[in-house]
Coordinates of C-alpha atoms and ligand atoms in Angstrom, one line a residue:
Chain A
M1 CA 5.8 -26.1 12.9
R2 CA 8.9 -23.9 12.7
E3 CA 8.8 -24.1 8.9
I4 CA 5.1 -23.3 8.9
R5 CA 5.7 -20.3 11.1
T6 CA 8.4 -19.0 8.7
A7 CA 6.2 -19.6 5.7
L8 CA 3.3 -17.7 7.3
L9 CA 5.6 -14.8 8.3
E10 CA 7.0 -14.7 4.8
A11 CA 3.4 -14.6 3.5
D12 CA 2.8 -11.5 5.6
V13 CA 0.6 -13.0 8.3
N14 CA 1.0 -10.9 11.4
F15 CA 3.5 -12.1 14.0
H16 CA 1.0 -12.4 16.8
V17 CA -1.6 -14.1 14.6
V18 CA 1.0 -16.6 13.5
K19 CA 1.7 -17.4 17.2
E20 CA -1.9 -18.0 18.1
F21 CA -2.6 -19.8 14.8
T22 CA 0.3 -22.2 15.1
E23 CA -0.5 -23.0 18.7
A24 CA -4.1 -23.7 17.8
A25 CA -3.1 -25.8 14.9
K26 CA -0.6 -27.7 17.0
A27 CA -3.2 -28.4 19.7
R28 CA -5.6 -29.8 17.1
A29 CA -2.8 -31.9 15.5
V30 CA -1.8 -33.3 18.9
G31 CA -5.4 -33.9 20.0
Q32 CA -6.4 -35.7 16.8
E33 CA -5.7 -39.1 15.3
V34 CA -3.1 -38.9 12.6
L35 CA -5.1 -39.4 9.5
G36 CA -4.8 -42.8 7.8
S37 CA -2.9 -42.5 4.6
L38 CA -1.0 -39.2 5.3
T39 CA 2.5 -38.9 6.8
P40 CA 2.6 -37.0 10.1
G41 CA 4.1 -34.0 8.2
Q42 CA 1.3 -34.1 5.6
A43 CA -1.3 -34.4 8.4
V44 CA 0.0 -31.2 10.0
V45 CA -0.2 -29.3 6.7
K46 CA -3.7 -30.6 6.2
I47 CA -4.7 -29.5 9.7
V48 CA -3.0 -26.1 9.2
H49 CA -4.9 -25.7 5.9
E50 CA -8.2 -26.6 7.5
E51 CA -7.6 -24.4 10.5
M52 CA -6.8 -21.5 8.2
V53 CA -10.0 -22.0 6.1
R54 CA -12.0 -22.2 9.3
I55 CA -10.6 -18.9 10.6
L56 CA -10.9 -17.2 7.2
G57 CA -14.6 -17.7 7.3
G58 CA -15.5 -21.2 6.2
A59 CA -18.0 -20.2 3.5
T60 CA -18.5 -17.4 1.0
V61 CA -20.4 -14.4 2.3
R62 CA -22.5 -12.1 0.1
L63 CA -23.5 -8.5 0.6
A64 CA -27.2 -8.4 1.4
L65 CA -29.6 -5.6 0.8
A66 CA -31.2 -3.7 3.8
P67 CA -34.9 -4.4 4.6
N68 CA -35.6 -0.7 3.9
P69 CA -34.0 1.0 0.8
P70 CA -31.6 2.4 0.2
T71 CA -28.9 0.1 1.4
V72 CA -26.0 2.4 2.4
V73 CA -22.5 1.1 2.0
M74 CA -19.4 3.1 3.3
M75 CA -15.9 2.4 1.9
V76 CA -13.1 3.1 4.4
G77 CA -9.4 2.4 4.7
L78 CA -5.8 3.7 4.3
Q79 CA -4.6 5.9 1.5
G80 CA -4.3 4.2 -1.9
S81 CA -5.8 0.9 -0.8
G82 CA -8.4 0.8 -3.6
K83 CA -11.6 2.3 -2.1
T84 CA -12.7 4.4 -5.0
T85 CA -12.2 1.7 -7.6
T86 CA -13.8 -0.9 -5.4
A87 CA -16.8 1.3 -4.8
A88 CA -17.4 1.4 -8.5
K89 CA -16.8 -2.3 -8.9
I90 CA -19.5 -3.1 -6.3
A91 CA -21.8 -0.5 -8.0
R92 CA -21.4 -2.3 -11.3
Q93 CA -22.2 -5.6 -9.8
F94 CA -25.5 -4.3 -8.3
V95 CA -26.4 -2.7 -11.6
A96 CA -25.8 -6.0 -13.3
D97 CA -28.3 -7.5 -10.8
G98 CA -30.9 -5.0 -12.0
R99 CA -30.6 -2.6 -9.0
R100 CA -30.6 1.2 -9.0
V101 CA -27.3 2.4 -7.6
S102 CA -25.8 5.7 -6.7
L103 CA -22.1 6.5 -6.0
V104 CA -21.4 9.4 -3.6
A105 CA -18.0 11.2 -3.7
A106 CA -17.4 12.0 -0.1
D107 CA -13.6 12.4 -0.7
T108 CA -13.5 16.1 -1.1
Q109 CA -9.8 16.4 -0.4
R110 CA -7.7 14.3 -2.8
P111 CA -7.0 16.2 -6.1
A112 CA -9.5 15.1 -8.7
A113 CA -11.0 12.3 -6.5
I114 CA -14.5 13.6 -7.3
D115 CA -13.7 13.5 -11.1
Q116 CA -12.2 10.0 -10.7
L117 CA -15.5 8.6 -9.1
A118 CA -17.6 10.5 -11.6
V119 CA -15.8 8.8 -14.5
L120 CA -16.1 5.4 -12.8
A121 CA -19.8 5.9 -12.2
G122 CA -20.2 6.4 -15.9
Q123 CA -18.4 3.2 -16.6
A124 CA -20.4 1.3 -13.9
G125 CA -23.7 2.7 -15.4
C126 CA -25.0 4.2 -12.2
A127 CA -26.0 7.5 -10.8
F128 CA -23.4 9.8 -9.2
Y129 CA -23.4 12.6 -6.6
G130 CA -20.5 14.8 -6.0
T131 CA -19.9 18.5 -5.1
T132 CA -16.7 20.5 -5.0
P133 CA -13.3 19.9 -3.3
G134 CA -13.2 21.3 0.2
D135 CA -16.9 20.6 1.0
D136 CA -17.7 18.9 4.3
P137 CA -17.5 15.1 3.6
V138 CA -20.2 14.3 6.1
R139 CA -22.6 16.8 4.5
V140 CA -21.8 15.5 1.1
A141 CA -22.4 11.9 2.2
E142 CA -25.7 12.9 3.9
E143 CA -27.0 14.8 0.9
G144 CA -25.9 11.9 -1.4
V145 CA -27.9 9.4 0.6
R146 CA -30.9 11.7 0.8
R147 CA -30.9 12.2 -3.0
G148 CA -30.4 8.5 -3.6
S149 CA -33.4 7.9 -1.4
T150 CA -35.6 10.3 -3.3
Q151 CA -34.4 8.9 -6.6
L152 CA -35.4 5.4 -5.3
A153 CA -31.9 4.0 -5.3
D154 CA -31.6 0.5 -4.0
V155 CA -28.0 1.0 -3.0
V156 CA -26.0 4.1 -2.2
I157 CA -22.2 3.6 -2.0
V158 CA -20.2 6.3 -0.2
D159 CA -16.5 6.7 -1.1
T160 CA -14.4 8.3 1.6
A161 CA -10.9 9.8 1.7
G162 CA -8.0 7.5 2.7
R163 CA -6.8 8.2 6.2
L164 CA -4.4 6.9 8.8
Q165 CA -5.9 5.0 11.7
I166 CA -3.9 7.2 14.0
D167 CA -5.3 10.4 12.6
E168 CA -7.8 11.2 15.4
P169 CA -9.6 14.1 13.7
L170 CA -10.1 12.1 10.5
M171 CA -11.2 9.0 12.4
D172 CA -13.7 11.2 14.3
E173 CA -15.0 12.5 11.0
L174 CA -15.6 8.9 9.9
G175 CA -17.4 8.3 13.2
R176 CA -19.7 11.3 12.6
M177 CA -20.4 10.1 9.0
R178 CA -21.4 6.7 10.4
E179 CA -23.7 8.3 13.0
T180 CA -25.3 10.5 10.3
L181 CA -25.8 7.8 7.6
R182 CA -26.4 4.7 9.8
P183 CA -25.0 2.6 6.9
K184 CA -25.9 -1.1 6.5
E185 CA -22.3 -1.9 5.6
I186 CA -19.0 -0.3 6.4
L187 CA -16.3 -2.1 4.3
F188 CA -12.7 -1.9 5.2
V189 CA -10.7 -1.9 1.9
A190 CA -7.2 -3.2 2.5
D191 CA -4.3 -3.7 0.0
G192 CA -3.6 -7.4 -0.5
M193 CA 0.2 -6.8 -0.1
T194 CA -0.1 -5.1 3.3
G195 CA 2.5 -6.5 5.7
Q196 CA 2.6 -6.7 9.5
E197 CA 0.8 -3.5 10.2
A198 CA -2.5 -4.8 8.8
V199 CA -3.5 -5.9 12.2
N200 CA -3.0 -2.6 14.0
V201 CA -4.8 -0.7 11.2
A202 CA -7.8 -3.0 10.9
R203 CA -8.2 -3.3 14.7
R204 CA -8.2 0.5 15.1
F205 CA -10.7 1.1 12.3
D206 CA -13.0 -1.6 13.7
E207 CA -12.7 -0.2 17.3
R208 CA -13.4 3.3 16.2
I209 CA -16.2 3.0 13.7
G210 CA -17.2 -0.7 13.5
L211 CA -16.6 -2.6 10.3
T212 CA -19.1 -5.0 8.8
G213 CA -16.9 -6.5 6.1
I214 CA -13.4 -6.5 4.5
V215 CA -12.3 -6.2 0.9
L216 CA -8.8 -7.3 0.0
T217 CA -7.5 -5.6 -3.2
K218 CA -4.8 -6.1 -5.8
M219 CA -4.9 -9.8 -5.3
D220 CA -4.2 -10.2 -9.1
G221 CA -0.5 -9.6 -8.1
D222 CA 1.7 -12.2 -6.5
A223 CA 1.5 -11.1 -2.9
R224 CA 0.8 -14.1 -0.7
G225 CA -2.1 -12.2 1.0
G226 CA -1.3 -13.1 4.7
A227 CA -3.1 -9.8 5.5
A228 CA -6.3 -11.7 4.9
L229 CA -5.7 -14.0 7.8
S230 CA -4.4 -11.2 10.0
I231 CA -7.4 -8.9 9.5
R232 CA -9.9 -11.7 9.7
A233 CA -8.4 -13.1 12.9
V234 CA -8.2 -9.7 14.7
T235 CA -11.5 -8.2 13.6
G236 CA -13.7 -11.3 13.2
K237 CA -15.3 -9.6 10.3
P238 CA -16.1 -11.5 7.0
I239 CA -14.0 -10.9 3.9
V240 CA -16.7 -10.1 1.4
Y241 CA -14.7 -9.4 -1.9
I242 CA -11.4 -9.8 -3.4
G243 CA -10.1 -7.2 -5.9
T244 CA -8.5 -8.9 -8.9
G245 CA -7.8 -6.1 -11.4
E246 CA -7.8 -2.4 -12.3
K247 CA -10.9 -2.6 -14.5
L248 CA -14.4 -2.7 -13.0
D249 CA -14.9 -6.4 -13.7
G250 CA -11.9 -7.1 -11.4
I251 CA -13.8 -8.2 -8.4
E252 CA -14.7 -11.7 -7.1
P253 CA -16.3 -13.2 -4.0
F254 CA -14.0 -14.4 -1.4
H255 CA -13.1 -18.1 -1.4
P256 CA -11.4 -19.1 1.8
E257 CA -10.0 -22.3 0.3
R258 CA -8.2 -20.5 -2.4
I259 CA -6.8 -17.8 -0.2
A260 CA -5.6 -20.4 2.4
S261 CA -3.7 -22.2 -0.3
R262 CA -2.2 -19.0 -1.5
I263 CA -1.0 -17.9 1.9
L264 CA 0.4 -21.4 2.6
G265 CA 2.2 -21.2 -0.7
Chain B
L1 CA 16.5 -4.6 25.5
L2 CA 16.8 -2.4 28.6
G3 CA 19.7 -0.2 29.0
E4 CA 21.9 -2.0 31.6
A5 CA 20.3 -5.4 31.4
R6 CA 22.5 -8.3 30.2
V7 CA 21.7 -9.4 26.7
D8 CA 20.3 -12.9 27.1
E9 CA 18.7 -15.2 24.5
S10 CA 15.2 -14.0 25.3
A11 CA 16.3 -10.4 24.7
L12 CA 17.7 -11.4 21.3
E13 CA 14.4 -13.1 20.5
D14 CA 12.5 -10.0 21.4
L15 CA 14.7 -8.0 19.1
E16 CA 14.2 -10.4 16.2
D17 CA 10.4 -10.3 16.8
R18 CA 10.5 -6.6 16.7
L19 CA 12.3 -6.6 13.4
I20 CA 9.9 -9.1 11.9
Q21 CA 7.0 -6.9 13.0
A22 CA 8.6 -4.0 11.1
D23 CA 8.5 -6.0 7.9
V24 CA 12.3 -6.6 7.9
G25 CA 11.6 -10.2 7.0
V26 CA 12.5 -13.5 8.7
R27 CA 15.8 -14.0 7.0
T28 CA 17.2 -10.5 7.4
S29 CA 15.9 -10.2 11.0
A30 CA 17.8 -13.4 11.9
E31 CA 21.0 -12.0 10.2
L32 CA 20.8 -8.7 12.0
V33 CA 20.3 -10.4 15.4
E34 CA 23.2 -12.8 14.6
I35 CA 25.4 -9.7 14.5
V36 CA 24.5 -8.9 18.1
R37 CA 24.8 -12.5 19.2
L38 CA 28.4 -12.6 17.8
G39 CA 29.1 -9.3 19.5
V40 CA 28.0 -10.6 22.8
A41 CA 30.0 -13.8 22.4
R42 CA 33.1 -11.8 21.6
G43 CA 32.5 -9.6 24.7
E44 CA 32.1 -6.5 22.6
I45 CA 28.4 -6.1 23.6
E46 CA 27.7 -6.1 27.3
N47 CA 24.2 -4.7 27.8
G48 CA 20.9 -3.8 26.2
E49 CA 22.0 -0.3 25.2
S50 CA 25.2 -1.4 23.4
A51 CA 23.2 -4.1 21.7
R52 CA 20.7 -1.5 20.6
R53 CA 23.4 0.7 19.3
A54 CA 25.0 -2.2 17.4
M55 CA 21.7 -2.9 15.7
V56 CA 21.2 0.7 14.8
R57 CA 24.7 0.8 13.3
A58 CA 24.1 -2.5 11.4
V59 CA 20.8 -1.3 9.9
E60 CA 22.2 2.1 9.1
G61 CA 25.2 0.5 7.3
L62 CA 22.8 -1.6 5.2
V63 CA 20.4 1.1 4.1
K64 CA 23.1 3.8 3.6
G65 CA 24.0 1.9 0.5
S66 CA 27.0 2.4 -1.8
S67 CA 25.5 5.5 -3.5
S68 CA 24.2 7.6 -0.7
A69 CA 26.2 10.5 -2.1
G70 CA 24.2 10.1 -5.3
A71 CA 21.3 11.9 -6.7
H72 CA 18.9 13.7 -4.3
I73 CA 17.3 17.1 -4.2
D74 CA 20.6 19.1 -3.5
A75 CA 22.7 17.1 -5.9
P76 CA 23.8 18.8 -9.2
L77 CA 21.2 18.4 -12.0
Q78 CA 22.0 16.4 -15.1
G79 CA 20.5 17.2 -18.6
P80 CA 19.0 19.7 -19.0
P81 CA 16.4 18.6 -18.5
H82 CA 17.1 16.4 -15.5
V83 CA 14.7 13.5 -16.1
I84 CA 13.2 11.4 -13.3
V85 CA 10.8 8.5 -13.9
F86 CA 8.5 7.4 -11.1
A87 CA 7.4 3.8 -11.2
G88 CA 5.6 1.4 -8.9
V89 CA 2.6 -0.7 -8.2
N90 CA -0.9 0.8 -7.8
G91 CA -1.8 3.4 -5.2
V92 CA 1.7 3.7 -3.5
G93 CA 2.0 7.5 -4.0
K94 CA 3.8 8.1 -7.3
T95 CA 1.7 11.1 -8.4
T96 CA 1.7 12.8 -5.0
T97 CA 5.5 12.2 -4.7
I98 CA 6.0 13.9 -8.1
A99 CA 4.1 16.9 -6.7
K100 CA 6.3 17.0 -3.6
V101 CA 9.6 16.6 -5.5
G102 CA 8.4 19.2 -8.1
A103 CA 7.7 21.6 -5.3
R104 CA 11.2 21.2 -3.9
Y105 CA 12.8 22.0 -7.2
R106 CA 10.4 24.9 -7.7
A107 CA 11.6 26.2 -4.3
Q108 CA 15.1 26.2 -5.7
G109 CA 13.8 28.4 -8.5
R110 CA 14.0 25.6 -11.1
R111 CA 11.7 25.3 -14.1
V112 CA 9.7 22.1 -13.6
L113 CA 7.7 20.2 -16.2
L114 CA 5.4 17.3 -15.4
A115 CA 4.6 14.5 -17.8
A116 CA 1.1 12.9 -17.4
G117 CA 2.2 9.4 -18.3
D118 CA -0.7 7.6 -16.6
T119 CA -3.0 7.5 -19.6
F120 CA -5.1 4.7 -18.2
R121 CA -6.6 5.4 -14.8
A122 CA -9.8 7.5 -14.3
G123 CA -8.9 11.0 -13.1
A124 CA -5.1 10.4 -13.3
V125 CA -4.3 13.3 -15.7
D126 CA -6.7 15.6 -13.8
Q127 CA -5.0 14.7 -10.5
L128 CA -1.5 15.6 -11.8
A129 CA -2.9 18.8 -13.5
V130 CA -4.1 20.0 -10.1
W131 CA -0.7 19.5 -8.6
A132 CA 1.0 21.1 -11.6
E133 CA -1.0 24.2 -11.0
R134 CA -0.4 24.2 -7.2
I135 CA 3.4 24.0 -7.6
G136 CA 3.7 26.3 -10.6
A137 CA 4.9 23.7 -13.1
D138 CA 3.9 23.1 -16.7
I139 CA 2.3 19.8 -17.6
V140 CA 2.4 17.7 -20.8
K141 CA -0.6 15.5 -21.3
Q142 CA -2.5 13.9 -24.2
G143 CA -6.1 12.8 -24.6
A144 CA -7.8 9.7 -23.1
G145 CA -6.3 6.4 -24.1
A146 CA -3.1 8.0 -25.4
D147 CA 0.1 6.0 -25.6
S148 CA 2.2 6.4 -22.5
A149 CA 5.6 6.4 -24.3
S150 CA 4.3 9.0 -26.7
V151 CA 3.5 11.3 -23.8
A152 CA 7.0 10.7 -22.4
F153 CA 8.6 11.5 -25.8
D154 CA 6.6 14.7 -26.2
A155 CA 7.4 15.7 -22.7
V156 CA 11.2 15.4 -23.3
Q157 CA 10.9 17.5 -26.5
A158 CA 8.7 20.1 -24.7
A159 CA 11.2 20.2 -21.8
R160 CA 14.1 20.9 -24.1
A161 CA 12.1 23.5 -26.1
R162 CA 10.9 25.3 -23.0
G163 CA 14.2 25.2 -21.2
A164 CA 12.9 23.1 -18.3
D165 CA 15.5 22.2 -15.7
V166 CA 13.6 19.2 -14.4
L167 CA 11.2 16.8 -16.0
L168 CA 9.2 14.5 -13.7
V169 CA 7.5 11.6 -15.5
D170 CA 4.4 10.0 -13.9
T171 CA 3.5 6.5 -14.9
A172 CA 0.4 4.4 -14.3
G173 CA 0.4 2.0 -11.3
R174 CA 1.2 -1.5 -12.4
L175 CA 1.6 -4.9 -10.8
H176 CA 5.0 -6.4 -11.8
T177 CA 3.2 -9.6 -12.7
K178 CA 1.5 -8.0 -15.7
T179 CA 3.9 -8.6 -18.6
N180 CA 2.3 -6.2 -21.0
L181 CA 2.4 -3.4 -18.5
M182 CA 6.1 -4.1 -17.7
E183 CA 6.8 -4.0 -21.4
E184 CA 5.0 -0.7 -21.6
I185 CA 7.1 1.0 -18.9
K186 CA 10.2 -0.5 -20.4
K187 CA 9.2 1.2 -23.7
V188 CA 8.6 4.5 -21.8
V189 CA 12.2 4.4 -20.4
R190 CA 13.7 3.4 -23.8
V191 CA 11.8 6.2 -25.6
I192 CA 13.0 8.8 -23.1
G193 CA 16.6 7.6 -23.8
K194 CA 16.0 8.0 -27.5
A195 CA 14.7 11.6 -27.0
L196 CA 17.6 12.5 -24.8
P197 CA 20.7 10.4 -24.5
G198 CA 21.6 9.6 -20.9
A199 CA 18.0 10.1 -19.8
P200 CA 16.2 9.2 -17.6
H201 CA 18.8 10.3 -15.1
E202 CA 16.9 8.8 -12.2
V203 CA 14.4 5.9 -12.1
L204 CA 12.7 5.7 -8.7
L205 CA 10.5 2.9 -7.5
V206 CA 7.9 4.2 -5.2
L207 CA 7.1 1.9 -2.3
D208 CA 4.4 2.1 0.3
A209 CA 5.7 1.7 3.8
T210 CA 2.8 -0.7 4.7
T211 CA 3.9 -3.2 2.0
G212 CA 5.0 -6.5 3.3
Q213 CA 7.4 -9.0 1.7
N214 CA 6.0 -8.5 -1.8
G215 CA 8.0 -5.2 -1.8
L216 CA 11.2 -7.1 -2.4
V217 CA 9.6 -8.9 -5.4
Q218 CA 8.4 -5.5 -6.7
A219 CA 11.9 -4.1 -6.4
R220 CA 13.5 -7.1 -8.1
E221 CA 11.1 -7.1 -11.0
F222 CA 11.1 -3.4 -11.7
H223 CA 14.9 -3.3 -11.3
S224 CA 15.5 -6.1 -13.8
T225 CA 13.0 -4.5 -16.2
I226 CA 13.8 -0.9 -16.2
G227 CA 16.9 -0.5 -14.0
L228 CA 16.1 1.5 -10.9
T229 CA 18.4 4.1 -9.4
G230 CA 16.7 4.4 -6.1
L231 CA 13.5 4.1 -4.0
V232 CA 11.0 6.5 -2.5
L233 CA 9.4 5.1 0.7
T234 CA 6.0 6.7 1.3
K235 CA 3.4 6.9 4.1
L236 CA 6.0 6.7 6.8
D237 CA 3.7 9.1 8.8
G238 CA 1.6 6.0 9.4
T239 CA 2.5 3.2 11.8
A240 CA 4.3 0.9 9.3
K241 CA 8.1 1.0 9.4
G242 CA 8.8 0.0 5.8
G243 CA 11.4 -2.6 6.9
I244 CA 11.4 -4.1 3.4
V245 CA 13.9 -1.4 2.3
I246 CA 16.5 -3.1 4.4
Q247 CA 16.2 -6.3 2.5
I248 CA 16.1 -4.4 -0.8
A249 CA 19.3 -2.5 0.2
R250 CA 20.9 -5.8 1.1
D251 CA 19.8 -7.9 -1.9
L252 CA 19.8 -5.2 -4.7
G253 CA 21.9 -2.4 -3.3
L254 CA 19.2 0.2 -4.0
P255 CA 19.2 3.3 -1.8
V256 CA 16.2 5.1 -0.5
R257 CA 16.3 8.7 -1.9
Y258 CA 13.2 10.2 -0.3
V259 CA 10.6 9.4 2.3
G260 CA 7.0 10.5 2.2
T261 CA 5.6 11.7 5.5
G262 CA 2.1 12.9 4.6
E263 CA -0.3 14.1 1.8
G264 CA 0.9 17.7 1.5
L265 CA 3.5 19.3 -0.7
D266 CA 5.9 19.7 2.3
D267 CA 5.7 16.1 3.4
L268 CA 8.8 14.9 1.7
E269 CA 12.3 14.5 3.2
P270 CA 15.6 13.2 1.8
F271 CA 16.3 9.8 3.3
D272 CA 18.4 9.8 6.4
A273 CA 19.8 6.3 7.2
A274 CA 20.7 7.2 10.8
S275 CA 17.3 8.5 11.8
Y276 CA 15.6 5.7 9.9
A277 CA 17.6 3.1 11.8
E278 CA 17.0 4.9 15.2
A279 CA 13.3 5.0 14.5
L280 CA 13.2 1.2 14.0
F281 CA 14.5 0.6 17.5
G282 CA 13.0 3.7 19.2
Ligands
GTP1 N1 -4.3 -4.3 -10.1 C1 -5.2 -3.9 -9.3 N2 -5.2 -2.5 -9.0 C2 -6.2 -2.1 -8.3 C3 -7.2 -2.9 -7.6 N3 -8.0 -2.1 -6.9 C4 -7.6 -0.8 -7.1 N4 -6.5 -0.8 -7.9 C5 -5.7 0.3 -8.3 O1 -5.1 0.9 -7.1 C6 -4.9 2.3 -7.3 C7 -5.5 3.0 -6.1 O2 -6.9 2.8 -6.3 P1 -8.0 3.9 -5.7 O3 -9.3 3.4 -5.9 O4 -7.7 5.3 -6.2 O5 -7.6 3.9 -4.1 P2 -8.2 4.7 -2.9 O6 -8.2 3.8 -1.8 O7 -9.5 5.3 -3.4 O8 -7.1 5.8 -2.7 P3 -7.3 7.1 -1.8 O9 -8.6 7.7 -2.2 O10 -6.2 8.0 -2.3 O11 -7.1 6.7 -0.4 C8 -5.5 2.6 -8.7 O12 -4.4 2.6 -9.6 C9 -6.4 1.5 -8.9 O13 -6.6 1.3 -10.3 C10 -7.1 -4.3 -7.9 O14 -7.9 -5.1 -7.3 N5 -6.1 -4.7 -8.7
GTP2 N1 -0.3 9.6 4.6 C1 0.3 9.6 3.5 N2 -0.4 9.5 2.3 C2 0.2 9.5 1.1 C3 1.7 9.7 1.0 N3 2.0 9.7 -0.3 C4 0.8 9.5 -1.0 N4 -0.2 9.5 -0.1 C5 -1.6 9.3 -0.4 O1 -1.8 8.0 -1.0 C6 -2.9 8.0 -2.0 C7 -2.4 7.5 -3.3 O2 -1.5 8.5 -3.8 P1 -1.2 8.6 -5.4 O3 -0.1 9.7 -5.5 O4 -2.5 8.8 -6.1 O5 -0.6 7.2 -5.7 P2 -0.2 6.6 -7.1 O6 0.9 5.7 -6.9 O7 0.0 7.7 -8.1 O8 -1.5 5.8 -7.5 P3 -1.9 5.2 -8.9 O9 -1.5 6.2 -9.9 O10 -3.3 4.9 -8.8 O11 -1.1 3.9 -9.0 C8 -3.4 9.5 -2.0 O12 -4.5 9.6 -1.1 C9 -2.2 10.3 -1.4 O13 -2.6 11.4 -0.8 C10 2.4 9.8 2.3 O14 3.6 9.9 2.3 N5 1.7 9.8 3.4
MG3 MG1 -10.1 7.2 -3.4
MG4 MG1 -0.8 8.1 -9.9

């Protein structure tokens, strides 16, 4: 178990999650018949792998449409995690499914963020709503959803500015946006190479605004991705997508088996 | 570790756990704690406070690095122009850091030129252009899909022609696992050297403080591909401690030059090993 603990920590699984996880796996290993053809060591690894797949979410989850259109999706997370790019990737997927989609640029603070999303909307083949830098993000989001609704959009995806979970005014802003939009989905976009702090960040975002799903980006790199287990374990929310590239086709559904193997190395 | 309490094994374990949670890594955390364990065994460390001070000194010693007297904002400029290339994986803060570093040089009255070397990402050139305007720097850019090395070459020529003191070269974010992209940045650095012998004078890897153990791999790969002269540790205004820089200092001898502490132009500080080490155990 010592080696497994070290492997998980080196894979960036959060310290406290590793503790709980190894204890749960140990309890299962002790309480279970050692499986026929495997050595005790192999049996432990097998149980650890199964336990990890179980926690990660067992099966693949899909984003479903709301009963009344438009389905509103909010993208949230720390600075630079991949929200803007992921918003466009998801938009492109819905367009490919034959849906009408609108992307809303509610990041009115980062230089050229509105331009960035406008370009990506063009690439995704969907509608776009954005105003000018400095406008109130909640107003922009609200107007974007209203227009999407009148234009009969099936899905409206709202991109927001990156922010620290400890930035109270900006977290309040996100809370107000949620209350105004009543989104069907609030997706927490997290960088796949995030280390120990993934737990504190995700927990705070979930407590403050309530997340419905997780996206883990930049998994086309060689980071082990322990943040996946940490975030899932602490929020209980499903990981809905994995970001696998810089282009708009770089998005895949989340496969717990694959990520478990990757984390375990 | 409480001030006057004796340093027992459970206190040492707490210390090790704290380091691990700061992304210092299992191996390096164990080594740092071993320093204290030996100090206690030799009778040099008697209580929690002296253990804490020993840890702070050990970390400070590691991150201070052999070249702490080297290039930073107040060091003499090379060139002209003094050329700095900013490299790193996606989203870590390269472009924003360039704006901050540029602002500092502008405050010294220097002529600053920015090179829009990210020719791939949507809005990348526009983003840097906004910053150039805000800090009073010129910008060299080309059209969509331009060759990154060609922009870098043009920028060096333009810097010489316009008498710029400092040239800051932005590059696209890239994962070190992408061979073609690592080849591209290798070419950028090589081309800069052709345009101006001795350049680039600094090659900085920008690292996000929230990054886990992959940060060490990033540093290794970028260092072996383009030869780094230092690091910038960004987003330290968040709750992550960026402990990976301790491993990087230990394994690769690379010093942290600057830390990013926010999204504004003023949110940049020269790295201070002592305060970084103190903050780890604060
Ligand atoms: N390789 C790779 N790069 C990605 C992925 N997702 C996003 N990126 C890149 O990561 C960088 C940051 O992406 P953005 O979409 O601008 O991130 P953001 O969260 O909107 O950033 P802020 O708005 O500043 O908070 C860009 O260079 C993207 O191209 C991914 O899955 N793989
Ligand atoms: N809080 C905080 N945010 C930062 C810091 N440095 C950069 N950022 C933010 O991080 C996000 C990404 O910054 P960029 O400068 O676009 O990062 P980049 O490395 O150039 O990204 P790519 O070019 O897409 O690879 C932006 O929202 C910045 O405002 C910092 O020190 N603190
Ligand atoms: Mg964005
Ligand atoms: Mg950039």
